[in-house]
Coordinates of C-alpha atoms in Angstrom, one line a residue:
M1 CA 126.2 128.2 146.5
K2 CA 127.6 129.7 144.5
L3 CA 124.7 132.4 143.7
L4 CA 124.1 133.8 139.8
S5 CA 124.7 136.9 138.4
P6 CA 122.6 139.8 138.2
Q7 CA 122.0 139.0 134.7
Q8 CA 120.9 135.5 134.4
L9 CA 118.8 136.3 137.3
L10 CA 117.1 138.8 135.6
L11 CA 116.9 136.3 132.2
G12 CA 115.4 133.7 134.7
L13 CA 112.9 136.6 136.1
I14 CA 111.8 137.2 133.0
L15 CA 112.1 133.1 131.4
G16 CA 109.5 132.6 135.1
L17 CA 107.2 135.7 134.4
V18 CA 106.9 134.4 130.2
L19 CA 106.0 131.1 131.5
A20 CA 103.6 131.9 134.1
L21 CA 101.5 133.9 131.2
L22 CA 102.3 130.7 128.0
L23 CA 101.5 127.5 130.4
P24 CA 97.7 128.9 131.4
A25 CA 97.3 128.4 127.3
L26 CA 98.5 125.0 127.0
G27 CA 95.5 123.5 128.4
G28 CA 97.1 121.4 131.1
R29 CA 99.1 119.8 128.1
Q30 CA 101.2 116.8 129.8
R31 CA 104.8 118.0 130.3
P32 CA 107.6 116.3 128.2
P33 CA 108.9 112.7 130.0
G34 CA 110.6 113.3 133.2
F35 CA 110.4 117.0 133.6
A36 CA 110.0 118.1 136.8
E37 CA 106.8 121.6 137.0
V38 CA 108.6 124.6 135.6
R39 CA 110.3 127.2 138.7
V40 CA 112.7 129.6 139.0
S41 CA 115.8 129.4 140.5
T42 CA 118.1 132.0 141.7
V43 CA 120.2 128.9 143.3
D44 CA 123.0 127.4 140.7
P45 CA 121.4 123.6 140.5
Y46 CA 124.7 122.9 139.2
E47 CA 126.0 123.5 142.8
S48 CA 123.8 120.1 144.1
E49 CA 125.5 117.1 145.0
V50 CA 124.2 115.2 142.3
L51 CA 124.8 117.4 139.3
E52 CA 128.6 118.9 141.2
P53 CA 130.8 116.9 138.5
Y54 CA 128.6 118.5 135.6
G55 CA 128.9 122.1 137.5
R56 CA 132.7 120.7 136.9
F57 CA 132.8 120.2 134.0
R58 CA 130.9 123.4 132.9
D59 CA 133.1 125.5 134.3
A60 CA 136.2 123.9 132.7
V61 CA 134.8 124.0 129.7
A62 CA 134.4 127.7 129.9
A63 CA 137.4 128.4 131.9
G64 CA 139.6 126.3 129.2
D65 CA 140.6 124.3 132.1
T66 CA 142.0 120.9 130.6
A67 CA 143.6 119.7 133.5
T68 CA 140.1 119.5 135.3
L69 CA 138.4 118.0 131.5
A70 CA 141.5 115.1 131.8
E71 CA 140.9 114.6 135.4
L72 CA 136.9 113.6 134.7
A73 CA 138.3 112.1 131.6
S74 CA 139.8 109.3 134.0
G75 CA 136.5 107.4 135.2
R76 CA 134.3 105.4 133.3
D77 CA 130.7 106.8 133.8
F78 CA 129.2 109.2 130.6
L79 CA 130.6 112.5 132.2
A80 CA 134.2 110.7 131.3
Y81 CA 133.6 110.0 128.1
R82 CA 131.9 113.7 127.2
A83 CA 135.1 114.9 128.4
A84 CA 137.4 112.6 126.5
L85 CA 135.1 113.8 123.9
T86 CA 135.9 117.4 124.8
L87 CA 139.3 117.9 124.9
A88 CA 140.1 115.4 121.5
R89 CA 138.1 117.8 119.5
D90 CA 139.6 120.3 121.4
P91 CA 141.9 122.5 118.5
A92 CA 144.0 124.6 121.2
L93 CA 145.1 121.0 122.4
A94 CA 148.8 119.7 120.6
P95 CA 147.9 116.9 118.3
A96 CA 149.3 114.4 120.4
A97 CA 147.4 115.3 123.1
R98 CA 144.0 115.2 121.3
L99 CA 145.6 111.7 120.1
G100 CA 145.7 110.1 123.8
H101 CA 142.0 111.7 124.7
Y102 CA 141.1 110.4 121.3
Q103 CA 141.7 106.9 122.2
R104 CA 141.1 107.6 126.0
M105 CA 137.1 108.2 124.1
L106 CA 137.0 105.0 122.2
V107 CA 137.7 103.1 125.7
L108 CA 134.9 104.7 127.2
R109 CA 132.7 104.9 124.3
L110 CA 129.6 102.4 124.4
D111 CA 130.1 101.1 120.6
D112 CA 127.0 99.6 118.5
P113 CA 127.3 97.3 115.4
L114 CA 124.5 99.4 113.9
A115 CA 126.3 102.1 113.8
R116 CA 128.7 102.0 111.6
S117 CA 128.3 106.2 110.1
E118 CA 129.3 106.8 113.8
R119 CA 131.7 104.9 113.4
R120 CA 133.4 105.4 110.8
S121 CA 133.5 109.2 111.3
L122 CA 135.1 109.2 114.9
H123 CA 137.7 107.0 113.7
L124 CA 138.5 109.5 110.8
E125 CA 138.6 112.6 113.3
M126 CA 140.7 110.5 115.3
A127 CA 142.7 109.1 112.0
R128 CA 143.8 112.7 110.9
V129 CA 144.7 114.2 114.6
A130 CA 147.1 111.0 114.9
E131 CA 148.2 111.6 111.5
A132 CA 148.7 115.7 112.2
A133 CA 150.9 114.2 115.7
G134 CA 152.7 112.3 113.2
D135 CA 151.4 108.8 114.4
A136 CA 151.9 107.0 110.5
A137 CA 150.9 104.0 112.6
V138 CA 147.5 105.2 114.7
A139 CA 146.5 107.0 111.4
V140 CA 147.3 104.0 109.4
A141 CA 144.3 101.9 111.6
S142 CA 142.7 104.3 112.1
Y143 CA 142.1 105.0 108.0
R144 CA 141.8 101.5 108.1
E145 CA 138.7 101.5 110.4
A146 CA 137.2 104.5 108.4
L147 CA 136.9 102.1 105.4
P148 CA 135.0 103.1 102.2
E149 CA 134.8 106.4 103.2
D150 CA 136.4 108.3 100.2
E151 CA 138.9 109.8 102.4
A152 CA 139.9 106.9 104.0
V153 CA 140.7 105.0 100.5
E154 CA 143.2 108.3 99.6
A155 CA 144.9 108.5 102.5
L156 CA 145.8 104.7 103.0
K157 CA 147.0 105.9 99.4
R158 CA 149.5 108.4 100.2
L159 CA 150.1 106.5 104.0
Q160 CA 150.9 103.3 103.4
T161 CA 154.2 102.8 101.3
N162 CA 153.9 99.0 101.4
P163 CA 151.8 97.9 98.8
Y164 CA 151.5 94.6 100.1
R165 CA 149.6 95.9 103.3
L166 CA 148.0 98.1 101.1
A167 CA 146.7 95.6 98.8
N168 CA 145.6 93.5 101.7
S169 CA 143.6 96.6 103.6
F170 CA 141.2 97.0 100.5
L171 CA 140.9 93.3 99.9
Q172 CA 140.0 93.4 103.7
D173 CA 137.4 95.6 103.3
R174 CA 136.3 94.2 99.9
L175 CA 137.9 96.9 98.1
N176 CA 138.7 94.2 95.8
R177 CA 139.2 96.4 92.2
L178 CA 141.4 98.6 94.8
A179 CA 142.9 95.9 95.8
L180 CA 144.5 94.4 92.9
E181 CA 145.1 97.8 91.6
A182 CA 147.7 98.4 94.3
L183 CA 149.7 95.9 94.0
G184 CA 150.5 98.4 90.1
G185 CA 151.5 94.9 88.6
L186 CA 153.0 92.5 91.6
T187 CA 152.8 89.7 92.4
A188 CA 150.6 88.4 95.6
P189 CA 148.4 85.4 95.0
S190 CA 146.6 85.2 98.3
I191 CA 145.5 88.4 97.2
E192 CA 144.9 88.3 93.7
A193 CA 143.4 85.3 93.6
P194 CA 140.0 85.7 96.4
A195 CA 140.0 89.2 94.6
H196 CA 139.7 88.2 90.8
R197 CA 137.4 85.8 92.0
A198 CA 135.1 88.0 94.2
L199 CA 134.9 90.2 91.3
G200 CA 133.8 87.0 88.7
E201 CA 137.2 87.0 87.2
Y202 CA 137.5 83.5 87.2
G203 CA 140.0 82.8 84.6
P204 CA 143.0 85.2 86.4
A205 CA 141.8 83.9 89.7
L206 CA 142.5 80.4 89.1
D207 CA 145.9 81.5 87.3
A208 CA 146.5 82.9 90.7
Y209 CA 145.4 80.4 92.7
E210 CA 147.6 77.9 91.1
R211 CA 150.6 80.5 91.5
W212 CA 149.6 80.2 95.6
L213 CA 149.5 76.2 95.5
Q214 CA 153.2 76.3 93.9
E215 CA 154.7 78.4 97.1
Q216 CA 152.1 76.4 99.0
P217 CA 150.9 73.5 98.0
G218 CA 148.8 72.6 101.2
N219 CA 147.0 75.6 101.5
L220 CA 143.1 74.7 101.7
D221 CA 141.5 77.9 101.3
A222 CA 144.3 78.2 97.7
R223 CA 143.2 73.9 96.8
F224 CA 138.9 74.4 97.0
G225 CA 139.8 78.6 95.2
Q226 CA 141.3 76.1 92.7
A227 CA 138.7 73.8 92.5
W228 CA 135.3 76.4 92.7
S229 CA 137.5 78.8 89.9
T230 CA 137.8 75.4 88.0
Y231 CA 133.8 75.1 88.8
Y232 CA 132.6 78.1 87.2
L233 CA 134.8 78.0 84.2
G234 CA 133.0 75.3 82.8
D235 CA 135.3 72.4 84.1
L236 CA 132.9 69.8 85.5
D237 CA 135.0 66.9 85.8
A238 CA 138.1 68.7 86.4
A239 CA 136.3 70.7 89.5
D240 CA 134.7 67.4 90.6
S241 CA 138.4 65.5 91.1
L242 CA 139.7 69.1 92.8
F243 CA 136.7 68.6 95.5
A244 CA 137.1 64.5 95.7
A245 CA 140.8 65.6 97.2
L246 CA 139.6 68.0 99.5
P247 CA 138.1 67.4 103.1
G248 CA 135.1 68.6 104.7
S249 CA 131.4 69.7 103.9
N250 CA 131.7 72.1 101.9
A251 CA 134.5 70.3 98.7
L252 CA 131.2 67.8 98.7
Y253 CA 128.6 70.7 98.4
G254 CA 130.7 71.2 95.5
R255 CA 130.5 67.6 94.0
A256 CA 127.0 67.3 94.7
I257 CA 126.1 70.6 92.8
I258 CA 128.7 69.7 89.8
A259 CA 125.7 66.0 89.4
N260 CA 122.6 67.9 90.1
R261 CA 124.5 69.8 87.0
Q262 CA 125.4 67.2 85.2
G263 CA 121.4 65.3 85.4
N264 CA 122.9 62.6 88.6
L265 CA 120.2 64.4 90.6
D266 CA 120.3 60.9 93.3
R267 CA 124.0 61.0 94.1
A268 CA 123.3 65.4 94.6
V269 CA 121.0 64.3 96.8
T270 CA 123.1 61.8 98.4
L271 CA 126.3 64.1 99.0
L272 CA 124.5 66.9 100.3
T273 CA 122.8 64.6 103.1
Q274 CA 126.4 63.3 103.8
T275 CA 127.1 66.9 104.9
G276 CA 124.8 66.4 107.0
E277 CA 124.6 70.7 107.2
A278 CA 121.5 72.3 107.6
R279 CA 121.5 74.5 104.8
W280 CA 122.4 71.0 102.5
L281 CA 120.0 69.0 103.7
W282 CA 117.0 71.6 102.8
L283 CA 119.0 72.7 99.3
A284 CA 118.3 67.9 99.1
T285 CA 114.5 68.6 99.2
G286 CA 114.2 71.3 97.4
L287 CA 116.1 68.9 94.6
L288 CA 114.3 65.8 95.4
E289 CA 110.8 68.0 95.5
A290 CA 111.6 69.5 92.5
R291 CA 110.8 65.9 91.2
D292 CA 108.1 65.2 92.7
R293 CA 110.1 63.3 95.1
Y294 CA 107.3 64.4 98.2
Q295 CA 108.2 60.7 99.6
E296 CA 112.3 60.5 99.2
A297 CA 111.6 64.3 100.6
L298 CA 109.7 64.0 103.6
P299 CA 112.2 61.9 106.1
I300 CA 115.0 64.4 105.3
Y301 CA 112.4 67.5 106.6
L302 CA 112.6 65.4 109.4
R303 CA 115.1 64.8 110.6
L304 CA 115.9 68.6 110.4
A305 CA 113.1 69.3 112.0
R306 CA 114.5 67.0 115.3
G307 CA 117.8 69.1 115.0
G308 CA 118.4 72.5 116.1
S309 CA 119.2 74.7 113.4
S310 CA 117.4 77.6 112.1
Y311 CA 116.2 75.8 109.6
A312 CA 114.3 73.0 111.8
D313 CA 110.5 74.8 112.5
D314 CA 110.3 75.8 108.5
A315 CA 111.2 71.4 107.7
A316 CA 108.8 70.5 110.6
Y317 CA 106.0 72.1 108.7
R318 CA 107.2 71.4 105.6
A319 CA 107.5 67.5 106.5
L320 CA 103.5 68.3 107.9
V321 CA 102.3 69.4 104.8
L322 CA 103.8 66.8 102.8
A323 CA 102.8 64.3 105.4
G324 CA 99.1 65.7 104.8
R325 CA 99.3 65.0 100.7
L326 CA 101.1 61.4 100.9
G327 CA 98.8 60.5 103.9
E328 CA 101.2 59.5 106.6
G329 CA 99.2 60.3 109.4
V330 CA 103.3 59.0 111.6
A331 CA 104.8 60.9 110.0
A332 CA 102.3 64.2 110.0
A333 CA 101.5 63.6 114.3
E334 CA 105.7 63.4 114.1
A335 CA 105.7 66.7 112.6
E336 CA 103.1 68.7 114.1
A337 CA 104.8 68.0 117.4
L338 CA 108.7 68.8 116.3
V339 CA 106.9 73.1 115.5
P340 CA 108.1 74.8 118.4
A341 CA 105.1 76.5 119.9
G342 CA 105.7 81.0 119.8
S343 CA 107.2 80.5 116.1
F344 CA 105.6 81.7 112.6
F345 CA 104.4 78.5 111.7
G346 CA 103.0 78.0 115.8
L347 CA 100.8 80.5 115.0
K348 CA 99.2 78.6 112.0
L349 CA 98.8 75.6 113.9
G350 CA 96.9 77.6 116.9
K351 CA 101.0 77.3 119.7
G352 CA 101.5 81.3 119.3
V353 CA 103.1 83.4 121.4
V354 CA 101.9 83.9 125.4
V355 CA 102.4 87.3 126.3
P356 CA 101.9 88.1 129.7
E357 CA 99.4 90.7 130.7
G358 CA 100.6 91.4 134.8
S359 CA 103.8 92.2 136.5
T360 CA 105.0 92.2 140.3
L361 CA 108.2 93.6 140.0
D362 CA 110.2 95.4 142.6
D363 CA 109.7 99.1 141.7
V364 CA 113.3 100.0 142.5
S365 CA 114.7 103.5 142.0
P366 CA 118.9 103.2 140.8
A367 CA 120.8 106.2 141.7
A368 CA 121.4 106.3 137.7
L369 CA 117.0 107.5 138.0
E370 CA 118.1 111.0 139.7
L371 CA 121.0 112.2 138.0
A372 CA 119.3 111.5 135.1
R373 CA 116.0 113.9 136.0
A374 CA 118.2 116.1 137.0
L375 CA 120.5 116.5 133.7
I376 CA 116.9 116.9 131.7
F377 CA 115.7 119.5 134.9
V378 CA 119.1 121.9 133.6
N379 CA 118.2 121.0 129.8
D380 CA 121.2 118.1 128.7
P381 CA 119.2 115.6 127.8
E382 CA 121.7 113.9 125.6
A383 CA 123.5 113.8 129.0
A384 CA 120.7 112.6 130.5
V385 CA 120.6 109.2 128.4
G386 CA 124.2 108.9 128.4
E387 CA 124.1 108.1 131.9
L388 CA 121.1 105.6 131.6
L389 CA 123.3 104.0 128.9
F390 CA 126.1 103.6 130.5
A391 CA 124.2 102.3 134.0
L392 CA 122.1 100.1 132.3
R393 CA 125.0 98.0 131.1
Q394 CA 125.8 98.1 134.1
A395 CA 122.2 96.8 135.5
D396 CA 122.5 92.8 136.1
T397 CA 118.6 92.3 138.3
E398 CA 115.9 92.7 135.6
P399 CA 114.3 95.2 138.1
E400 CA 116.6 97.6 138.0
T401 CA 117.1 96.7 134.4
V402 CA 113.8 98.0 133.3
A403 CA 113.8 101.0 135.4
I404 CA 116.3 102.3 133.8
G405 CA 115.2 100.9 130.7
E406 CA 111.4 102.6 130.9
M407 CA 112.9 106.4 131.4
L408 CA 115.2 106.0 128.8
Q409 CA 112.4 105.4 126.1
S410 CA 110.4 107.6 127.7
L411 CA 113.2 110.0 126.4
G412 CA 113.2 108.9 123.0
E413 CA 116.3 106.1 123.3
F414 CA 114.3 102.2 122.2
H415 CA 118.0 100.7 121.0
R416 CA 119.5 99.5 123.2
S417 CA 117.4 99.1 125.7
Q418 CA 115.1 96.9 123.8
R419 CA 118.1 94.4 123.5
A420 CA 118.3 94.8 127.5
A421 CA 114.9 93.9 128.4
Q422 CA 115.6 91.2 125.1
R423 CA 117.5 88.9 127.1
F424 CA 115.0 88.5 130.1
V425 CA 112.6 88.1 127.7
S426 CA 114.4 85.5 126.0
A427 CA 115.0 84.0 129.3
G428 CA 112.1 83.3 130.1
S429 CA 111.0 86.7 132.0
R430 CA 106.9 87.2 132.4
E431 CA 106.4 90.6 133.1
A432 CA 104.2 92.7 131.0
R433 CA 106.9 95.5 131.9
T434 CA 109.6 93.3 130.6
W435 CA 108.1 92.4 127.1
R436 CA 106.8 96.0 126.3
L437 CA 110.9 97.3 127.1
A438 CA 111.8 94.2 124.6
Y439 CA 108.5 95.1 122.0
P440 CA 108.4 98.8 122.2
G441 CA 106.1 101.1 120.8
A442 CA 108.8 103.6 118.9
Y443 CA 108.5 106.9 118.5
P444 CA 104.8 106.5 119.0
E445 CA 103.7 110.3 117.7
L446 CA 105.3 109.7 114.4
V447 CA 104.1 106.1 113.2
V448 CA 100.7 106.3 114.7
R449 CA 100.6 109.1 112.0
E450 CA 102.2 107.6 109.6
A451 CA 100.1 104.3 109.7
T452 CA 97.1 106.1 110.4
G453 CA 98.0 107.9 106.7
Q454 CA 98.6 104.8 104.8
D455 CA 95.6 103.2 106.1
L456 CA 97.8 100.4 108.2
E457 CA 98.3 99.0 111.5
P458 CA 101.0 100.4 113.8
E459 CA 101.0 97.2 114.8
L460 CA 103.1 96.2 111.9
L461 CA 104.8 99.7 111.1
W462 CA 106.7 98.5 114.5
A463 CA 107.3 94.6 114.3
I464 CA 108.7 95.3 110.9
M465 CA 110.8 98.7 112.5
R466 CA 112.1 95.5 115.4
Q467 CA 113.4 93.8 112.9
E468 CA 114.8 96.1 110.6
S469 CA 117.2 98.4 112.4
L470 CA 116.3 97.0 116.3
F471 CA 115.4 101.0 117.1
F472 CA 118.4 102.1 115.9
P473 CA 118.2 105.8 114.0
T474 CA 121.2 105.7 112.1
A475 CA 121.6 102.3 111.1
V476 CA 123.5 100.8 108.2
S477 CA 123.7 97.9 107.2
H478 CA 126.0 96.4 104.9
A479 CA 124.0 96.3 102.1
N480 CA 123.9 100.1 103.2
A481 CA 120.0 100.4 104.0
K482 CA 119.5 103.6 106.4
G483 CA 117.5 104.0 109.0
L484 CA 114.6 102.7 111.5
M485 CA 113.3 101.2 108.4
Q486 CA 116.5 100.6 106.8
V487 CA 115.6 101.4 103.2
I488 CA 118.0 100.5 100.2
P489 CA 119.7 104.6 98.9
S490 CA 117.9 103.6 95.8
T491 CA 114.3 102.6 97.1
W492 CA 114.7 105.4 98.6
N493 CA 114.7 107.3 95.8
W494 CA 112.0 106.2 94.2
L495 CA 110.0 106.9 97.4
A496 CA 111.0 110.4 96.8
D497 CA 109.9 110.6 93.3
L498 CA 106.8 108.3 94.2
Q499 CA 105.9 111.9 96.7
N500 CA 107.0 114.5 94.4
E501 CA 109.4 116.1 96.9
P502 CA 113.6 116.1 97.2
P503 CA 115.1 113.1 99.3
G504 CA 114.3 113.3 102.4
D505 CA 116.8 112.3 105.6
P506 CA 117.1 109.2 106.0
F507 CA 118.7 108.9 109.4
D508 CA 115.7 111.5 110.5
P509 CA 113.7 109.3 112.5
A510 CA 110.3 111.6 110.8
D511 CA 111.4 111.4 106.9
N512 CA 112.3 107.7 107.4
I513 CA 109.6 106.3 109.0
R514 CA 107.4 108.5 106.9
Y515 CA 109.2 106.8 103.8
G516 CA 108.8 103.7 105.7
A517 CA 105.2 104.2 106.3
Y518 CA 104.6 104.6 102.7
Y519 CA 106.0 102.2 100.9
L520 CA 103.7 99.6 103.1
G521 CA 100.9 100.8 101.6
F522 CA 102.0 101.6 98.6
L523 CA 102.9 97.3 98.3
M524 CA 99.5 96.6 100.6
N525 CA 97.6 98.1 97.7
Y526 CA 99.7 96.3 95.0
L527 CA 99.3 93.0 96.9
D528 CA 95.5 93.4 97.9
D529 CA 96.6 93.8 102.1
D530 CA 98.1 90.7 102.8
P531 CA 100.7 91.5 105.1
E532 CA 102.9 88.1 104.6
L533 CA 103.1 88.9 101.3
V534 CA 104.3 92.9 102.0
V535 CA 107.1 91.6 104.6
S536 CA 108.1 89.1 102.1
S537 CA 108.5 92.2 99.2
Y538 CA 109.1 95.0 102.0
N539 CA 112.6 92.7 102.1
R540 CA 112.8 90.4 98.6
G541 CA 111.0 93.7 96.2
Q542 CA 107.7 93.6 95.6
G543 CA 108.4 92.5 92.0
Y544 CA 109.7 88.6 92.7
I545 CA 106.7 88.1 95.3
K546 CA 104.6 88.6 92.9
R547 CA 105.4 86.3 90.5
L548 CA 106.4 84.0 93.0
F549 CA 103.3 83.6 94.7
E550 CA 100.9 84.0 91.2
G551 CA 103.4 82.2 89.5
P552 CA 102.9 78.2 88.2
V553 CA 105.1 76.6 90.7
V554 CA 103.4 78.8 93.8
G555 CA 99.9 78.8 92.5
Q556 CA 99.1 82.0 95.5
D557 CA 99.2 78.3 97.5
K558 CA 100.7 79.5 101.1
D559 CA 102.3 76.5 102.3
E560 CA 104.2 76.9 98.9
L561 CA 105.3 80.4 99.1
Y562 CA 106.9 79.4 102.5
R563 CA 108.9 77.2 100.8
E564 CA 109.5 77.9 97.8
I565 CA 110.7 81.8 99.0
D566 CA 115.0 81.3 97.8
A567 CA 116.0 83.3 100.1
F568 CA 116.4 82.0 103.3
E569 CA 116.9 85.5 105.0
T570 CA 112.9 86.3 103.5
R571 CA 112.1 83.6 105.0
E572 CA 113.4 83.9 109.0
Y573 CA 112.5 87.9 107.7
L574 CA 109.0 86.9 106.9
Q575 CA 108.3 84.1 110.0
R576 CA 109.7 87.1 112.9
V577 CA 108.1 90.0 111.7
M578 CA 104.9 88.4 111.6
V579 CA 105.2 87.0 115.2
N580 CA 106.9 90.8 115.9
Y581 CA 103.4 91.5 115.0
E582 CA 101.4 89.4 115.9
I583 CA 103.4 90.6 119.7
Y584 CA 102.7 93.4 119.1
K585 CA 99.0 93.7 118.9
A586 CA 98.3 90.9 122.1
L587 CA 100.7 94.1 124.2
Y588 CA 99.6 97.0 123.0
R589 CA 95.8 96.4 121.8
Q590 CA 94.8 94.3 124.9
E591 CA 94.6 97.8 126.6
D592 CA 92.3 99.3 124.5

């Protein structure tokens, strides 16, 4: 074993004396999860068998031993990832060597679709090194992955000499104005047409689609684009003729909305039902209900309810409501039977989620737990979490997954551990430990404190957080909503103004939970403490929900609200959050 130096020994003894004085004053407070009792050792803990590879990593970093780091990077665990990233970021290495290590790092990295910010940052790092190494192809590909960052845009303008490829890169990332500018007056109708259409410039879009069709007369994308641009320019008869010559349900949908605009409701409903697609069947019922033709809407709702689409539960409940009003007993019985147990509407009918109360899982101790505890002991929680995450990826049994997941959540990692547990819940697990991992009481001190301060139930914050970000603290949505509670920048700044403070950091869990709780408290006051209105407003906006609920169409009738919310996303959001909320209350209040 390698003995500590006299200086290290003296420092350890001093630290031990300080801790000996401080620990009694702590009044027996609980140690952080995973930490063993404090002790002073004259033996280097990295010399132990379990930490030996990390000892090699530490010594190699200190000595600049790139050969050992490269050897460690050849593995497939978290340490290999850390070694590859260390080499990739080493400015002493040649850019070409660093580029190879970046590529190795990306192979090993545990990527996540919510980690957009981190992914773009890593690709920017790699792109700069690739450019310095003279590898233009890799640099361009990496800068493309970093779009729409300003640095990536400018780099692509500099490196991509082919204007068509540059324009197409911007088009693929929905940077439509940049795509048009990149062409610089060159003709490329397959780029011009969708870019103009996305920008709402339907005249130029139609011109480009027609030029595209001169080059490729049978191209379906161009033909559909031509039909839609004609529709938006207001030439309904011409658009109908164009759609009539096209195949598929989208063409039928196009003809249906034209018929509806022309006042021919019967034709519109017929065309929509011919599509057979759930979203268009749902639209048909809405058109019928708007004309009080409930008797005709009812069989379409039942047709939807019998299907397996995400509209099925909404349709079953709406069929039940309409059948009750129309006195259709047989239809009402069928509709009620079709409302799924455990769904939002199932809760309304007393068919809620049955949450397990006990657990019979075997206690297991995967090797990753021992390594994680050792890494915590040497104050490397990042590596402990990393090793557990790599082990979680390989875990294939419920006991192993739960054991690793429980330790991860004790260390503050709730995102991937939640997803891993959810796989078993979705497959029918009746283990309470698995369910608590899938519905974690994440960041408990922060959530309870902020919920209490806003007179909220912590279970409501967890229910929303689970739906918004799946507990990923640096999540970024396509709408640029950020953090655990997924607050968009404009709302974030407004909440800061309401609290008379400069905007906090949306990626800091403490700030994000505080802002989210403050917003929920505001909504509770604004909407008379109605959780369903609050949850809907959190997603869709309080002004819209309040006007809709109190307006003449809904008339403060919740059954009408569930049907009339215009956005499918908001309807599903409300239902999922409220189911989450009930599960959280069942899981965590049964212990009180």
